mmCIF file of C-alpha atoms in Angstrom:
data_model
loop_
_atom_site.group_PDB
_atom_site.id
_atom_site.type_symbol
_atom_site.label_atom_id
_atom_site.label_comp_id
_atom_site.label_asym_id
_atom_site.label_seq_id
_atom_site.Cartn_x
_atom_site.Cartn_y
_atom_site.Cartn_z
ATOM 1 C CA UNK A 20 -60.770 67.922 22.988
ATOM 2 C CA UNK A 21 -63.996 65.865 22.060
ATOM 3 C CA UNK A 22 -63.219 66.091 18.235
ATOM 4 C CA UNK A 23 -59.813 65.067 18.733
ATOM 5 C CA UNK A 24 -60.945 62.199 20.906
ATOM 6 C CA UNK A 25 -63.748 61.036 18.556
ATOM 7 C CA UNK A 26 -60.545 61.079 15.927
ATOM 8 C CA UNK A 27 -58.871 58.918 17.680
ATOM 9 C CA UNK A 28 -61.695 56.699 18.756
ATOM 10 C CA UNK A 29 -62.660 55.858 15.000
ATOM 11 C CA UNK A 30 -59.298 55.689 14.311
ATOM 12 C CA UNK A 31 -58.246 53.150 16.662
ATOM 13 C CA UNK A 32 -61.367 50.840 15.793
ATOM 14 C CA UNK A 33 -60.257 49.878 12.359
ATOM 15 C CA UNK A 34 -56.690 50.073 13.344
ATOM 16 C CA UNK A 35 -55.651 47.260 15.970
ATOM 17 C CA UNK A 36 -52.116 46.261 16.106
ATOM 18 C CA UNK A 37 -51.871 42.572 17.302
ATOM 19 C CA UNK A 38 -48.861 40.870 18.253
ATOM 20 C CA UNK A 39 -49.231 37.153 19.304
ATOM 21 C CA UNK A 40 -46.240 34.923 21.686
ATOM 22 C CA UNK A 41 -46.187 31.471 22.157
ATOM 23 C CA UNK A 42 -44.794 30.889 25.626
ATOM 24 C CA UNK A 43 -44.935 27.270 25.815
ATOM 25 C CA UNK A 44 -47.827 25.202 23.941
ATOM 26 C CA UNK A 45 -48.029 22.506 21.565
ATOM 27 C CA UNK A 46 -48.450 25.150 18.530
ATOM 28 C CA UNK A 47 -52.498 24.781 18.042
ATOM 29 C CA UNK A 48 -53.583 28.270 18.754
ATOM 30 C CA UNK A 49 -50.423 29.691 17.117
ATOM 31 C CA UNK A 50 -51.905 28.069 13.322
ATOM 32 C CA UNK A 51 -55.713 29.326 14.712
ATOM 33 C CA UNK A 52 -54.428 32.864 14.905
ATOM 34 C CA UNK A 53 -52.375 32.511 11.378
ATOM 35 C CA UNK A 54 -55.462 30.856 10.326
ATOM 36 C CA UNK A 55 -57.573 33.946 10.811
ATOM 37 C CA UNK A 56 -55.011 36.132 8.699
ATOM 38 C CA UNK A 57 -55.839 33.953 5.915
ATOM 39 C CA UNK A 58 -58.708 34.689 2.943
ATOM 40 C CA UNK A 59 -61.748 32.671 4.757
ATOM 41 C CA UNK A 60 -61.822 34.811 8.139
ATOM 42 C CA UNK A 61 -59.529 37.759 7.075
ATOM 43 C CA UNK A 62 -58.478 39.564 9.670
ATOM 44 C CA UNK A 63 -57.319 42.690 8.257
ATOM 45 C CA UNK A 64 -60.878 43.559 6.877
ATOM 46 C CA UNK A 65 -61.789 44.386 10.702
ATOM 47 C CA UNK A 66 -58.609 46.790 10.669
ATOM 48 C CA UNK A 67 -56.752 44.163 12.810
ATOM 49 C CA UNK A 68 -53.346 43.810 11.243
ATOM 50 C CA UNK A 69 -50.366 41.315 12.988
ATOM 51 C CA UNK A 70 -47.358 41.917 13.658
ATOM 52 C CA UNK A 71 -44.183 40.541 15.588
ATOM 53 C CA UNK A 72 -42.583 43.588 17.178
ATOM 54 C CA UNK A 73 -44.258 44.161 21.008
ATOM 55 C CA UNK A 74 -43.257 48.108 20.229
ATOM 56 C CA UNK A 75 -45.893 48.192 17.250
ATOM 57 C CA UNK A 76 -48.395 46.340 19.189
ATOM 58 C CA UNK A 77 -51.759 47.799 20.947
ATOM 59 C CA UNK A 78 -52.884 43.966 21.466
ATOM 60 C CA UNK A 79 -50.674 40.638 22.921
ATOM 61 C CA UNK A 80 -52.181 37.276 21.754
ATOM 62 C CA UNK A 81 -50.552 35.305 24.769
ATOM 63 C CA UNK A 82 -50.391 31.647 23.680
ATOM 64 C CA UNK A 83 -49.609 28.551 25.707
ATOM 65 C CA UNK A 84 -48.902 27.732 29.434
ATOM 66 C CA UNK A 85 -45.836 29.445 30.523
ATOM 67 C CA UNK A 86 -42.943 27.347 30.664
ATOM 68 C CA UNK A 87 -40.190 28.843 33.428
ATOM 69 C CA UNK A 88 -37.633 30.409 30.570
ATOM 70 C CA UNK A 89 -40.206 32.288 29.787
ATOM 71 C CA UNK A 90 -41.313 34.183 32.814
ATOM 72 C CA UNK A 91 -39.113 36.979 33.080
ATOM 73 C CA UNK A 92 -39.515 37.387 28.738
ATOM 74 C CA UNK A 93 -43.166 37.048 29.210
ATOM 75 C CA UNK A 94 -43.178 40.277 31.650
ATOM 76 C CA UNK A 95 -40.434 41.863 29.358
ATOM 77 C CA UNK A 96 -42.537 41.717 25.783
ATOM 78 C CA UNK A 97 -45.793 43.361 28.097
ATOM 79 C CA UNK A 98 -43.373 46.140 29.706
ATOM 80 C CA UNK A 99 -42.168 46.984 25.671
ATOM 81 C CA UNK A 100 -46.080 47.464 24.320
ATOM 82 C CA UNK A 101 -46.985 51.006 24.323
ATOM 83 C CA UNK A 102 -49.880 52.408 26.143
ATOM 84 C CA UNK A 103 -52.471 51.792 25.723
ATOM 85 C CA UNK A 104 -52.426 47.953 25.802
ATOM 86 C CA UNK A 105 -54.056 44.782 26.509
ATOM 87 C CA UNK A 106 -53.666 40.898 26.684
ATOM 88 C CA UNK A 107 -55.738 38.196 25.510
ATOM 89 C CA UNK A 108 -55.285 34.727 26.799
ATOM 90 C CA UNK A 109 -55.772 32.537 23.695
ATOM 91 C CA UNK A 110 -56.508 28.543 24.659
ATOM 92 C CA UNK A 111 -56.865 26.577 27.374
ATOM 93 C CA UNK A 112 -53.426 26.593 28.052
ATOM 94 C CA UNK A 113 -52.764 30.412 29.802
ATOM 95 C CA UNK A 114 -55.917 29.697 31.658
ATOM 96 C CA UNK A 115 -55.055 26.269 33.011
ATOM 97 C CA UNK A 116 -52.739 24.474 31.725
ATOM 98 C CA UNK A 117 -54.753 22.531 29.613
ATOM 99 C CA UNK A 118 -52.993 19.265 29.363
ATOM 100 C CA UNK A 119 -50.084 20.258 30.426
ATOM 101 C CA UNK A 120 -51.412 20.776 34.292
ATOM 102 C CA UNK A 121 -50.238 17.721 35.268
ATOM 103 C CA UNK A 122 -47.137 16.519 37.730
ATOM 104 C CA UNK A 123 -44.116 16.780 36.306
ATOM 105 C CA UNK A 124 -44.432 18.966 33.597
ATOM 106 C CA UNK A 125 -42.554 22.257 33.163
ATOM 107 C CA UNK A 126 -45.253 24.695 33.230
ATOM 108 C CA UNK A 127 -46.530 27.094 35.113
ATOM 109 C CA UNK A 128 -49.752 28.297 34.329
ATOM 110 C CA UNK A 129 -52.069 30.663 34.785
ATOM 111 C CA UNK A 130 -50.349 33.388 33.125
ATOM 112 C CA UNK A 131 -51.904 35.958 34.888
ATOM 113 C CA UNK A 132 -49.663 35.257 37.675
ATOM 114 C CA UNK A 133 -47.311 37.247 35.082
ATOM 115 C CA UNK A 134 -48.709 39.747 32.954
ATOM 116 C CA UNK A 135 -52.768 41.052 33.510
ATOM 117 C CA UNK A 136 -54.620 39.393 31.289
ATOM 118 C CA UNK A 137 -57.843 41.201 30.309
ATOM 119 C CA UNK A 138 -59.768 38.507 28.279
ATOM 120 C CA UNK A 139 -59.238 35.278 27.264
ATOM 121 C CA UNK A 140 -60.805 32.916 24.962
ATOM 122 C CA UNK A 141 -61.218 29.164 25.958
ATOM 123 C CA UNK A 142 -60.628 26.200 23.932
ATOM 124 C CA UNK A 143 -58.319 23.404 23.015
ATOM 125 C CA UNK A 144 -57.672 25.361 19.967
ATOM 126 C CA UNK A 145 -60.585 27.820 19.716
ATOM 127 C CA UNK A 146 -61.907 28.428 16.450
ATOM 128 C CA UNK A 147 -60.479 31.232 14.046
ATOM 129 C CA UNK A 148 -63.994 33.345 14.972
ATOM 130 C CA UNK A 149 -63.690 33.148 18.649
ATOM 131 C CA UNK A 150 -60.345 34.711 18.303
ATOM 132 C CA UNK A 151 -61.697 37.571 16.087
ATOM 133 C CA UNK A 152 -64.571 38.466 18.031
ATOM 134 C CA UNK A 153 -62.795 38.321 21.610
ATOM 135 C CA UNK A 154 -60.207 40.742 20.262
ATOM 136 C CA UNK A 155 -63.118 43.085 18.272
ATOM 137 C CA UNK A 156 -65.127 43.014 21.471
ATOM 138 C CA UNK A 157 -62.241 43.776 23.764
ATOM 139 C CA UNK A 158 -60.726 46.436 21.816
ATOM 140 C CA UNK A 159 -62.595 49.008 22.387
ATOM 141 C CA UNK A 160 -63.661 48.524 26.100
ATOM 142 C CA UNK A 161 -59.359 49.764 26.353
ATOM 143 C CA UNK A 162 -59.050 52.045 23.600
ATOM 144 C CA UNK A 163 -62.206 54.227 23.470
ATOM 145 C CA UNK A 164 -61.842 57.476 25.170
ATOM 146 C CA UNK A 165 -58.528 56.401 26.601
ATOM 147 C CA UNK A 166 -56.925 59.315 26.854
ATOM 148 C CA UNK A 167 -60.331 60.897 29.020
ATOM 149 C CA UNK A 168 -60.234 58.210 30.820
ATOM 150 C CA UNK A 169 -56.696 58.844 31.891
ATOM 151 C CA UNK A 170 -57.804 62.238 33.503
ATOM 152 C CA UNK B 27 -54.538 57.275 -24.717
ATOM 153 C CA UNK B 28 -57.744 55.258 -25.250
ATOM 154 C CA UNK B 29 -56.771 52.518 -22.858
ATOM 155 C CA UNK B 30 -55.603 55.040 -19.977
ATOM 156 C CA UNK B 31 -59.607 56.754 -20.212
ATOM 157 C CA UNK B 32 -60.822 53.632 -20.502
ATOM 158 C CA UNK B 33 -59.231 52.729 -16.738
ATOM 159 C CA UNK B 34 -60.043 56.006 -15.260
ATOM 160 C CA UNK B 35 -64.143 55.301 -16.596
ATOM 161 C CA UNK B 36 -63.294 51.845 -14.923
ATOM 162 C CA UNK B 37 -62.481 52.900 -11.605
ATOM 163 C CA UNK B 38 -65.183 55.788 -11.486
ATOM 164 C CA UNK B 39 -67.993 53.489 -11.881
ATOM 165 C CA UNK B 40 -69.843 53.227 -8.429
ATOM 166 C CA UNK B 41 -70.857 49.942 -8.652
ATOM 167 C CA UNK B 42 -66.492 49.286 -8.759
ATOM 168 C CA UNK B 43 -65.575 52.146 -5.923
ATOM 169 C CA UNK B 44 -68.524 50.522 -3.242
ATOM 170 C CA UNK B 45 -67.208 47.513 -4.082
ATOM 171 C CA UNK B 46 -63.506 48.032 -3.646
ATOM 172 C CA UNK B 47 -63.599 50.119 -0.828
ATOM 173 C CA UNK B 48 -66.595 48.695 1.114
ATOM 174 C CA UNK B 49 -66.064 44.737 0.479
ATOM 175 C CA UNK B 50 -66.369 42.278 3.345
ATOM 176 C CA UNK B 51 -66.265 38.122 3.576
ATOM 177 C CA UNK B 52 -69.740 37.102 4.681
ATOM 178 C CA UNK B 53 -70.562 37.085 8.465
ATOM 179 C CA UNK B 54 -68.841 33.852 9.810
ATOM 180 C CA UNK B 55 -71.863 31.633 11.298
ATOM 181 C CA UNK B 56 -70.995 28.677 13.560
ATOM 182 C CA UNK B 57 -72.238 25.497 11.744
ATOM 183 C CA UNK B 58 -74.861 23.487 13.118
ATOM 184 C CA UNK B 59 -72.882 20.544 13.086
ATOM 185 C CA UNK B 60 -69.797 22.001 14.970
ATOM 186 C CA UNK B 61 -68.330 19.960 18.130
ATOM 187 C CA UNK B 62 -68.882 22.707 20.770
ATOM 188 C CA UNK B 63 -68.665 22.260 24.379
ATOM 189 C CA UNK B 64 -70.677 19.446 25.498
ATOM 190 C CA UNK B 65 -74.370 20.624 26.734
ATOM 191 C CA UNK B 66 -77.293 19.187 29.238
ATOM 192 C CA UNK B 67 -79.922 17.195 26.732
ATOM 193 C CA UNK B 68 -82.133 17.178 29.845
ATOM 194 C CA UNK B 69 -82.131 13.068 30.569
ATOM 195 C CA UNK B 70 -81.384 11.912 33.390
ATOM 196 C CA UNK B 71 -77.351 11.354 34.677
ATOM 197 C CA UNK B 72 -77.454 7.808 36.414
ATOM 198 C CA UNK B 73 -74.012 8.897 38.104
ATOM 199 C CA UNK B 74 -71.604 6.277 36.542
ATOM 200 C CA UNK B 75 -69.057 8.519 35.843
ATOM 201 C CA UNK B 76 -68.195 7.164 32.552
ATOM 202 C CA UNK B 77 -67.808 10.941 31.296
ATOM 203 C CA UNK B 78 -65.258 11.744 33.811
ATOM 204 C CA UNK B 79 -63.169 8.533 33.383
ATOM 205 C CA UNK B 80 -62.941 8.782 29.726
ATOM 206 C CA UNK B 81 -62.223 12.836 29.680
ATOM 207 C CA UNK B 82 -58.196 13.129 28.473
ATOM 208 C CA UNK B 83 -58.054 17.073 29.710
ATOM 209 C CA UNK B 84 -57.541 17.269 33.662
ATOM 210 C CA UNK B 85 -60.419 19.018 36.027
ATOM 211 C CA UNK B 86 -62.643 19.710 32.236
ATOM 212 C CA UNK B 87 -65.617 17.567 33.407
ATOM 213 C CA UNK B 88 -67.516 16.911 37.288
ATOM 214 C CA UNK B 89 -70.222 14.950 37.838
ATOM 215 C CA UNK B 90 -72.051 17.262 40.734
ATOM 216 C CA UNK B 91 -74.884 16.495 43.237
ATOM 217 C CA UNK B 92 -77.777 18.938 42.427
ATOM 218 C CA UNK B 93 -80.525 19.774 44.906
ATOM 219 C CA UNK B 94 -82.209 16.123 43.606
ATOM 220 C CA UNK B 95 -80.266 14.612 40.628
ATOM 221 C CA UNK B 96 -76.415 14.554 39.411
ATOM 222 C CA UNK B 97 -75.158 16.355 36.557
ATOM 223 C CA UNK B 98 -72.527 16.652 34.652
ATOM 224 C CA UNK B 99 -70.613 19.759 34.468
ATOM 225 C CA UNK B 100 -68.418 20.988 32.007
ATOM 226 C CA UNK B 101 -65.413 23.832 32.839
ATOM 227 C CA UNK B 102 -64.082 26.058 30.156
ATOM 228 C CA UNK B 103 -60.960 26.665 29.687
ATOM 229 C CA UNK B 104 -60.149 22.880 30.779
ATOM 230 C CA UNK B 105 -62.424 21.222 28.015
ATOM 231 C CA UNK B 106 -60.909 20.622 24.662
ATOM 232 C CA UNK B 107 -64.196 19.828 22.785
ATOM 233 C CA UNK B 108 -63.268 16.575 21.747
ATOM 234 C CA UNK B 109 -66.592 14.516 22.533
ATOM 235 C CA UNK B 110 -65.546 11.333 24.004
ATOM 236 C CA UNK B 111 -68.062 12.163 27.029
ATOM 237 C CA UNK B 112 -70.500 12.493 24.847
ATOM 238 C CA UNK B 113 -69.580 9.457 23.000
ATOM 239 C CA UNK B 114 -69.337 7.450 26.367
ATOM 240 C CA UNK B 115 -72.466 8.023 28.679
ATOM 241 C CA UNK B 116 -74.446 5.572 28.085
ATOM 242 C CA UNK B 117 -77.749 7.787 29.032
ATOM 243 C CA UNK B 118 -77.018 10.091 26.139
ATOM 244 C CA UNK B 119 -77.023 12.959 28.997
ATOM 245 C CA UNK B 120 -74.948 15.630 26.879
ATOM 246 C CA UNK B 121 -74.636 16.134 23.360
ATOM 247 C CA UNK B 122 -72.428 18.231 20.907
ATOM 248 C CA UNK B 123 -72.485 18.803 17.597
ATOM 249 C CA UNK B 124 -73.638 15.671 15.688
ATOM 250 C CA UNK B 125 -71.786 12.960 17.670
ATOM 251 C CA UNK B 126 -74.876 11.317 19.288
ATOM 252 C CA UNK B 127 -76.200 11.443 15.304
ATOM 253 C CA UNK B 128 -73.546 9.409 14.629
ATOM 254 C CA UNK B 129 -73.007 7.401 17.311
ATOM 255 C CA UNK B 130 -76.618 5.968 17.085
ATOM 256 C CA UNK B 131 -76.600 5.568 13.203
ATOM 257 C CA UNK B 132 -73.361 3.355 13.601
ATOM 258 C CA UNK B 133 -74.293 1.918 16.672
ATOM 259 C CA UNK B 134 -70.917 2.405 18.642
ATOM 260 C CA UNK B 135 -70.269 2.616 22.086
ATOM 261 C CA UNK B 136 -67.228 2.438 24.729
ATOM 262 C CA UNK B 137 -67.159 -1.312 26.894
ATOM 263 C CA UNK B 138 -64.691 -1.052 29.783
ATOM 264 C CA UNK B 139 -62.943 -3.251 32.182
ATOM 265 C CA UNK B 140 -60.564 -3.380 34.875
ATOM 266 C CA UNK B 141 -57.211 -4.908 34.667
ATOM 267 C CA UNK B 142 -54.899 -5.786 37.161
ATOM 268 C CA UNK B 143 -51.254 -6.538 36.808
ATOM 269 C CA UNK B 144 -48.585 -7.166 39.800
ATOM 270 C CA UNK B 145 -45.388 -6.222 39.169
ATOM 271 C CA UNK B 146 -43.173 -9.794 40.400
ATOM 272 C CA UNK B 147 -39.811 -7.936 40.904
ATOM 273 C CA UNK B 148 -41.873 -4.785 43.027
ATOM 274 C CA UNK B 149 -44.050 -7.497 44.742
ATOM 275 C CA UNK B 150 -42.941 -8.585 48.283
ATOM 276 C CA UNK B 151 -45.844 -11.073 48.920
ATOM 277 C CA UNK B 152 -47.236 -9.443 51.739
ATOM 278 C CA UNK B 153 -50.623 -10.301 50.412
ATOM 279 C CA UNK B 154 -52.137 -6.800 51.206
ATOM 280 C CA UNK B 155 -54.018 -6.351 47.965
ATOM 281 C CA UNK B 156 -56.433 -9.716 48.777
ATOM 282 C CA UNK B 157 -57.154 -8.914 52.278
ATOM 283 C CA UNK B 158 -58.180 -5.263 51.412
ATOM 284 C CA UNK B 159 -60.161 -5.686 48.347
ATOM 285 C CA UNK B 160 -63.496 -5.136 48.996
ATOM 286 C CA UNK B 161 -64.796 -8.028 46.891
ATOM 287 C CA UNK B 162 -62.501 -10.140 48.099
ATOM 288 C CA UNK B 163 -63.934 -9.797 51.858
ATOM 289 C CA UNK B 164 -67.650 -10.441 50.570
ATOM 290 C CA UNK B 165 -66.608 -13.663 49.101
ATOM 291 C CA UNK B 166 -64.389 -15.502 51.358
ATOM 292 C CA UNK B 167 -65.239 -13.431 54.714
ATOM 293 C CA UNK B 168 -62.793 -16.233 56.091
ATOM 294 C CA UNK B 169 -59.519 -14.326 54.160
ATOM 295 C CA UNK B 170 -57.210 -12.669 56.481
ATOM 296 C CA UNK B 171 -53.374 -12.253 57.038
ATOM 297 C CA UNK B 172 -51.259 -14.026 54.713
ATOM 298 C CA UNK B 173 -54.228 -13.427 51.611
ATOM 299 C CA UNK B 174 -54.668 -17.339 51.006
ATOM 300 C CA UNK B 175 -57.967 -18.338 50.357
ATOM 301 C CA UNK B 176 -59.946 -21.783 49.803
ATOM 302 C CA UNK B 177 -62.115 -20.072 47.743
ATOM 303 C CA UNK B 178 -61.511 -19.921 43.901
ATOM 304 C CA UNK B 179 -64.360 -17.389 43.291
ATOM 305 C CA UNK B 180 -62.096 -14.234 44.720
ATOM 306 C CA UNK B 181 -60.375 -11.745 42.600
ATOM 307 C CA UNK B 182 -56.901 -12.680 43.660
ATOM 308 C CA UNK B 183 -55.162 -14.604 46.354
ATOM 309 C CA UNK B 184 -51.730 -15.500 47.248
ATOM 310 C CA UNK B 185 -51.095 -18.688 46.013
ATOM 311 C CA UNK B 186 -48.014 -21.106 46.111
ATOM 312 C CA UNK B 187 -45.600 -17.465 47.248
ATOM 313 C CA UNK B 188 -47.467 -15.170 44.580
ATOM 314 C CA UNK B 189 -50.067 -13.010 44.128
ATOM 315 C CA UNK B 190 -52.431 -14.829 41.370
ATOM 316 C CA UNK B 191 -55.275 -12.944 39.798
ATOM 317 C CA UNK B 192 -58.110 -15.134 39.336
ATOM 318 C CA UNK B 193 -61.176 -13.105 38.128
ATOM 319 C CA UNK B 194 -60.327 -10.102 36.690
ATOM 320 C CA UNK B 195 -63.700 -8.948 35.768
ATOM 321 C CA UNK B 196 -64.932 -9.407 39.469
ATOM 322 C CA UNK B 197 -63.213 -5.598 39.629
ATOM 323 C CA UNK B 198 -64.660 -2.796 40.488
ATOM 324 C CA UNK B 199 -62.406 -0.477 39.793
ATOM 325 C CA UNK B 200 -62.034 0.969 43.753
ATOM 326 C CA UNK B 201 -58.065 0.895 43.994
ATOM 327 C CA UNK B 202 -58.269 -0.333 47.705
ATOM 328 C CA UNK B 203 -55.406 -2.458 46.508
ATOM 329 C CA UNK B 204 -53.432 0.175 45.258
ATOM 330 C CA UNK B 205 -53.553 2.551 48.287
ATOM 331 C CA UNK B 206 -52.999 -0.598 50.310
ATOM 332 C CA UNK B 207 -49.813 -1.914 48.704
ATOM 333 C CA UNK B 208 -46.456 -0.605 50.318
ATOM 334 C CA UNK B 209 -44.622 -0.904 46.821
ATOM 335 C CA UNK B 210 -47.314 0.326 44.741
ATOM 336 C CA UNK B 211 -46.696 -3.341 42.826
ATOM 337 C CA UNK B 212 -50.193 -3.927 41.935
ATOM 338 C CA UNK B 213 -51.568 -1.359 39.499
ATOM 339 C CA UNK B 214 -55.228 -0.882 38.176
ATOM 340 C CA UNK B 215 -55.854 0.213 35.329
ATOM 341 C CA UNK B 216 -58.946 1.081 32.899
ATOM 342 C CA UNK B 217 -59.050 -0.524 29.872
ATOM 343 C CA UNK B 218 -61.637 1.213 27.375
ATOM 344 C CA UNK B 219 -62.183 -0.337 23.970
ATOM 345 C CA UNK B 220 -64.655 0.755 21.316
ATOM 346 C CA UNK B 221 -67.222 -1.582 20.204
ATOM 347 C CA UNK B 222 -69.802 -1.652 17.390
ATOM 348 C CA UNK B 223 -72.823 -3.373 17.338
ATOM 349 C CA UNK B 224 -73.493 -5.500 13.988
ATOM 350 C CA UNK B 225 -75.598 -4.112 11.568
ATOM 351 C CA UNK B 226 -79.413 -5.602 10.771
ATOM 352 C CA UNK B 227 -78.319 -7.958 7.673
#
């Protein structure tokens, strides 16, 4: 069980699936996390490779504070990502609001009223390499020995 | 024939494998010179509270009490690291990135006032605002009810039916007059301009 398990453990560290969902910002973060799939920070040499379907995804990129048409799709997209999962706040705005915590605006943040959120990374956008190293450090704190861990 | 060995030679060569299959961008090192959330340069915070005036981002920035000074804090995931604290104390208390670099090779700064403006149509004369205001009531201890004064040296009086405002940069910035006004008619507000000093000729 130990061999199969250390398998799976080296396998899952150079294979991350990341999905990322905007649920309400002012699109900053969303061009910092396109930004790191591009030549200067790479992404995909750390084995983290993006994609857009929740059902393919080990890791959600939650972006922006949630605005209220997206509550119930928020919750939705986290009930569709396999086990085992995780979210990462990325920006200010999932942890408060950022700008948008003022009166009168249609928001609703933190999202961790919604979904559990398991790291996040602050900033107003964060850089490219805060993104990367939140989701390689954070990675395998859920995905090492998972399935022992379940026992 | 001779083309297809020479690939396969190509592609056995070590030096080509290690590098194809082991190749990785250099380490990404923050630069020195990038805008990061403001820190503590260790002088001393005079508590004017220009940092927390000027911040854009709601709840990103507190001037605190300490067990014997004030400091300025900064909260993540409020801050959006864009430097105008840093650009506005005037005691060069934090610093990020090279802002204060810059700021004292081109000799800038922030001057702020307060200006006051009464809405006429909201305005019902009551005269509130001048019997409230704190400077008001240390210059002409005599003004009371209707907010007419003798004196020309207050901030504002009601004169001839109307509110006038006579010395605008007698404000301090307190908003007595603006919790004090039932139609919220007077407003103050916080003008910030930046200013550079003239270069040694």
């Amino acid at each position: 069980m130990s061999i199969l398990q250390d398998i799976k453990n080296a396998v899952r560290s150079r294979s991350i699936h990341v999905s990322y969902v905007d649920v309400g910002s002012c699109n900053g973060c969303d061009i910092e996390v396109l930004a790191c799939l591009a030549p200067r920070y790479d992404i995909e040499q750390y084995g983290i490779y993006v994609h857009n379907n929740p059902r393919e995804a080990d890791v959600l990129l939650v972006i922006g504070s949630v605005t209220p048409q997206w509550v119930d799709k928020l919750r939705d997209i986290w009930e569709k990502i396999p086990e085992p999962k995780v979210a990462v706040a990325i920006g200010n705005c999932p942890i408060s609001g950022c700008v948008y915590a003022r009166k009168g605006t249609l928001t609703t943040p933190p999202v961790e009223n919604y979904i559990p959120i398991a790291a996040s990374v602050p900033g107003c956008p964060p850089r490219p390499t805060e993104i990367l190293s939140a989701i390689l450090s954070v990675a395998p704190l859920i995905f090492k020995d998972y399935e022992e861990k379940q026992r | 024939m001779r083309s297809i060995v020479y690939y396969v030679r190509e592609f056995l060569r070590p030096e080509w494998l290690r590098k194809f299959f082991l190749v990785k961008t250099a380490p990404l090192e923050t630069p020195s010179y990038f805008k990061d959330y403001p820190s503590l340069t260790g002088k001393e915070c005079t508590a004017c509270f220009s940092c927390m005036m000027i911040c854009p981002a709601p709840n990103a920035i507190a001037v605190l009490r300490r067990q014997d000074r004030w400091e300025p804090e900064i909260y993540r995931g409020h801050c959006i690291r864009c430097g105008l604290c840093v650009e506005a104390c005037p005691e060069d208390v934090l610093a990020s990135g090279r802002i204060l670099d810059t700021t004292h090779r081109d000799r800038t700064a922030f001057s702020s006032w307060y200006h006051l403006e009464v809405d006429d149509t909201l305005c019902m004369r009551c005269g509130n605002c001048c019997v409230s205001c704190p400077v008001n009531r240390q210059v002409d201890p005599q003004l009371a009810g209707t907010g007419t004064s003798a004196s020309d040296e207050v901030v504002m009086r009601v004169e001839g039916g109307r509110v006038r405002i006579l010395h605008e940069e007698k404000c301090t910035g307190c908003k007595t007059c603006e919790i004090n006004c039932p139609n919220r008619a007077i407003r103050v507000a916080r003008m910030v301009e930046g200013v550079q000093e003239e270069a040694e000729a």
